[in-house]
Coordinates of C-alpha atoms in Angstrom, one line a residue:
X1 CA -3.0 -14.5 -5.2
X2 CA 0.3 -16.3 -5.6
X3 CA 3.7 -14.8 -3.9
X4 CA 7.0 -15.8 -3.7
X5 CA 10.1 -13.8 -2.1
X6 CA 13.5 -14.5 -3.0
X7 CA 16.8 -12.8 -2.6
X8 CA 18.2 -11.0 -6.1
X9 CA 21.5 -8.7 -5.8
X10 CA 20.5 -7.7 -2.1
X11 CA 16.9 -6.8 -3.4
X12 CA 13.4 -8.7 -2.1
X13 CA 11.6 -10.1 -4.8
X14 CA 8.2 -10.7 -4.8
X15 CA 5.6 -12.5 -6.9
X16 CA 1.6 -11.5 -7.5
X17 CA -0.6 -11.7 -9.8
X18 CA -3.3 -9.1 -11.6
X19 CA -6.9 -9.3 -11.4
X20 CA -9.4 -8.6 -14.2
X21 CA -11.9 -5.9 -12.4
X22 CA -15.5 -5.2 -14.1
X23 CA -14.8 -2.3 -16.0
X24 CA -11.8 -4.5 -17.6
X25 CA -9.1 -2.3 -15.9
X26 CA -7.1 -4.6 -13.7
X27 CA -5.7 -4.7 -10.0
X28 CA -2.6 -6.0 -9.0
X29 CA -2.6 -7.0 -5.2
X30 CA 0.6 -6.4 -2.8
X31 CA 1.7 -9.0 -0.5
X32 CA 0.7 -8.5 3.3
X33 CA 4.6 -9.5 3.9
X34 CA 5.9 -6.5 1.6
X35 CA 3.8 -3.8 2.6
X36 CA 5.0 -5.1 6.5
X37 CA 8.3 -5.1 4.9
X38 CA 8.5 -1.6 3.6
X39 CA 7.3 1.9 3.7
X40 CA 4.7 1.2 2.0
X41 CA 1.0 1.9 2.6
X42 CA -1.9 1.9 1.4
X43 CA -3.3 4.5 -0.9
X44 CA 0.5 5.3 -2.1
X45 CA 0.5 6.2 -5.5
X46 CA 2.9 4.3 -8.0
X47 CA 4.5 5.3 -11.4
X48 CA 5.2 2.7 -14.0
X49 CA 7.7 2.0 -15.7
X50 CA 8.0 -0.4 -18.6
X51 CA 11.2 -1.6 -19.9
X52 CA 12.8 -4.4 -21.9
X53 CA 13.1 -6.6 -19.5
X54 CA 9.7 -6.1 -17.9
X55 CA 7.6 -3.6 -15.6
X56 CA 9.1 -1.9 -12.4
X57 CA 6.9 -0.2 -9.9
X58 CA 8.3 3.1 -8.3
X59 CA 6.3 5.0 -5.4
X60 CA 5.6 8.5 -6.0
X61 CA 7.1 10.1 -2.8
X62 CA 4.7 13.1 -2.3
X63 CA 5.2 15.8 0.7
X64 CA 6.0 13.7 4.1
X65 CA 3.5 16.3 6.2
X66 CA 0.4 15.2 3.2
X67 CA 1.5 11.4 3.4
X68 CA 1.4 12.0 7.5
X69 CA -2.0 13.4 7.3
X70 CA -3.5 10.5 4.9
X71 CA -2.5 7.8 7.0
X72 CA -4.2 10.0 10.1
X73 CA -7.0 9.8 7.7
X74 CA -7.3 6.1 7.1
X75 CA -6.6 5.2 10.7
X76 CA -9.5 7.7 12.1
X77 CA -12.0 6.4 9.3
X78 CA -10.8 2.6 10.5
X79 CA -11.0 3.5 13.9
X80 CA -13.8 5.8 13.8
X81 CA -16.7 4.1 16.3
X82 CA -13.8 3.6 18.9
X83 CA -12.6 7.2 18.7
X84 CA -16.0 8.1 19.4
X85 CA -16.5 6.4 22.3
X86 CA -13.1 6.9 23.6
X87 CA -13.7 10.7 23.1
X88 CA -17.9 10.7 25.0
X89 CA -15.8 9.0 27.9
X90 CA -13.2 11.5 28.0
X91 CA -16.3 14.3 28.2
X92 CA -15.6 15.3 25.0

Protein backbone atom coordinates (compact mmCIF):
# COMPACT_ATOMS: atom_id res chain seq x y z
CA UNK A 1 0.00 0.00 0.00
CA UNK A 2 1.27 3.43 -0.98
CA UNK A 3 0.19 6.77 1.24
CA UNK A 4 1.01 10.11 1.12
CA UNK A 5 -0.46 13.10 3.37
CA UNK A 6 -0.40 16.52 2.35
CA UNK A 7 -2.08 19.68 3.49
CA UNK A 8 -5.17 20.89 0.88
CA UNK A 9 -7.42 23.99 2.16
CA UNK A 10 -6.91 23.01 5.87
CA UNK A 11 -7.93 19.36 4.99
CA UNK A 12 -5.41 16.01 5.42
CA UNK A 13 -5.08 14.29 2.29
CA UNK A 14 -4.24 10.94 2.01
CA UNK A 15 -3.15 8.45 -0.59
CA UNK A 16 -4.02 4.33 -0.87
CA UNK A 17 -4.52 2.18 -3.09
CA UNK A 18 -7.36 -0.69 -3.94
CA UNK A 19 -6.81 -4.30 -3.86
CA UNK A 20 -8.30 -6.88 -6.24
CA UNK A 21 -9.96 -9.58 -3.58
CA UNK A 22 -10.97 -13.26 -5.04
CA UNK A 23 -14.49 -12.81 -5.66
CA UNK A 24 -13.22 -9.65 -7.94
CA UNK A 25 -14.87 -7.09 -5.47
CA UNK A 26 -12.06 -4.93 -4.25
CA UNK A 27 -10.61 -3.47 -0.81
CA UNK A 28 -9.35 -0.21 -0.28
CA UNK A 29 -6.94 -0.08 2.82
CA UNK A 30 -6.92 3.06 5.35
CA UNK A 31 -3.69 4.34 6.49
CA UNK A 32 -2.65 3.38 10.17
CA UNK A 33 -1.82 7.32 10.48
CA UNK A 34 -5.49 8.40 9.51
CA UNK A 35 -7.45 6.08 11.41
CA UNK A 36 -4.89 7.42 14.56
CA UNK A 37 -5.78 10.73 13.16
CA UNK A 38 -9.47 10.57 13.21
CA UNK A 39 -12.57 9.19 14.63
CA UNK A 40 -12.39 6.62 12.70
CA UNK A 41 -12.63 2.82 13.43
CA UNK A 42 -12.83 -0.09 12.27
CA UNK A 43 -15.94 -1.63 11.03
CA UNK A 44 -17.43 2.03 10.41
CA UNK A 45 -19.56 1.93 7.56
CA UNK A 46 -18.93 4.47 4.55
CA UNK A 47 -21.22 5.90 1.77
CA UNK A 48 -19.82 6.82 -1.61
CA UNK A 49 -19.98 9.36 -3.30
CA UNK A 50 -18.87 9.83 -6.88
CA UNK A 51 -18.48 13.07 -8.56
CA UNK A 52 -16.77 14.83 -11.44
CA UNK A 53 -13.86 15.35 -9.93
CA UNK A 54 -13.49 11.92 -8.34
CA UNK A 55 -14.76 9.70 -5.36
CA UNK A 56 -15.26 11.10 -1.77
CA UNK A 57 -15.70 8.77 1.18
CA UNK A 58 -18.33 9.97 3.91
CA UNK A 59 -18.81 7.87 7.32
CA UNK A 60 -22.18 6.81 8.03
CA UNK A 61 -22.67 8.26 11.60
CA UNK A 62 -25.03 5.60 13.17
CA UNK A 63 -26.47 5.95 17.01
CA UNK A 64 -23.27 6.92 19.32
CA UNK A 65 -24.70 4.31 22.22
CA UNK A 66 -24.63 1.25 19.01
CA UNK A 67 -21.12 2.59 17.74
CA UNK A 68 -20.10 2.50 21.82
CA UNK A 69 -21.24 -1.02 22.03
CA UNK A 70 -19.37 -2.27 18.68
CA UNK A 71 -16.08 -1.03 19.66
CA UNK A 72 -16.89 -2.86 23.34
CA UNK A 73 -17.35 -5.67 21.01
CA UNK A 74 -14.12 -5.70 18.98
CA UNK A 75 -12.05 -4.86 22.09
CA UNK A 76 -13.56 -7.92 24.26
CA UNK A 77 -13.26 -10.42 21.09
CA UNK A 78 -9.36 -8.89 20.78
CA UNK A 79 -8.94 -9.18 24.35
CA UNK A 80 -10.86 -12.12 25.03
CA UNK A 81 -8.13 -14.83 26.59
CA UNK A 82 -6.95 -11.84 28.88
CA UNK A 83 -10.42 -10.95 30.05
CA UNK A 84 -10.76 -14.45 31.00
CA UNK A 85 -8.05 -14.78 33.06
CA UNK A 86 -8.30 -11.41 34.57
CA UNK A 87 -11.93 -12.30 35.48
CA UNK A 88 -10.92 -16.43 37.15
CA UNK A 89 -8.43 -14.17 39.23
CA UNK A 90 -10.92 -11.76 40.28
CA UNK A 91 -13.22 -15.12 41.46
CA UNK A 92 -15.36 -14.46 38.92
Amino acid sequence: MFYENACNHGAMMFKTTTHRLEDGSGVLLLPREMLDSSTLQVGDEFQIVETDDGVILKPIRHDNHQRQMNAARDIMDKYEAELLQLASRLGC
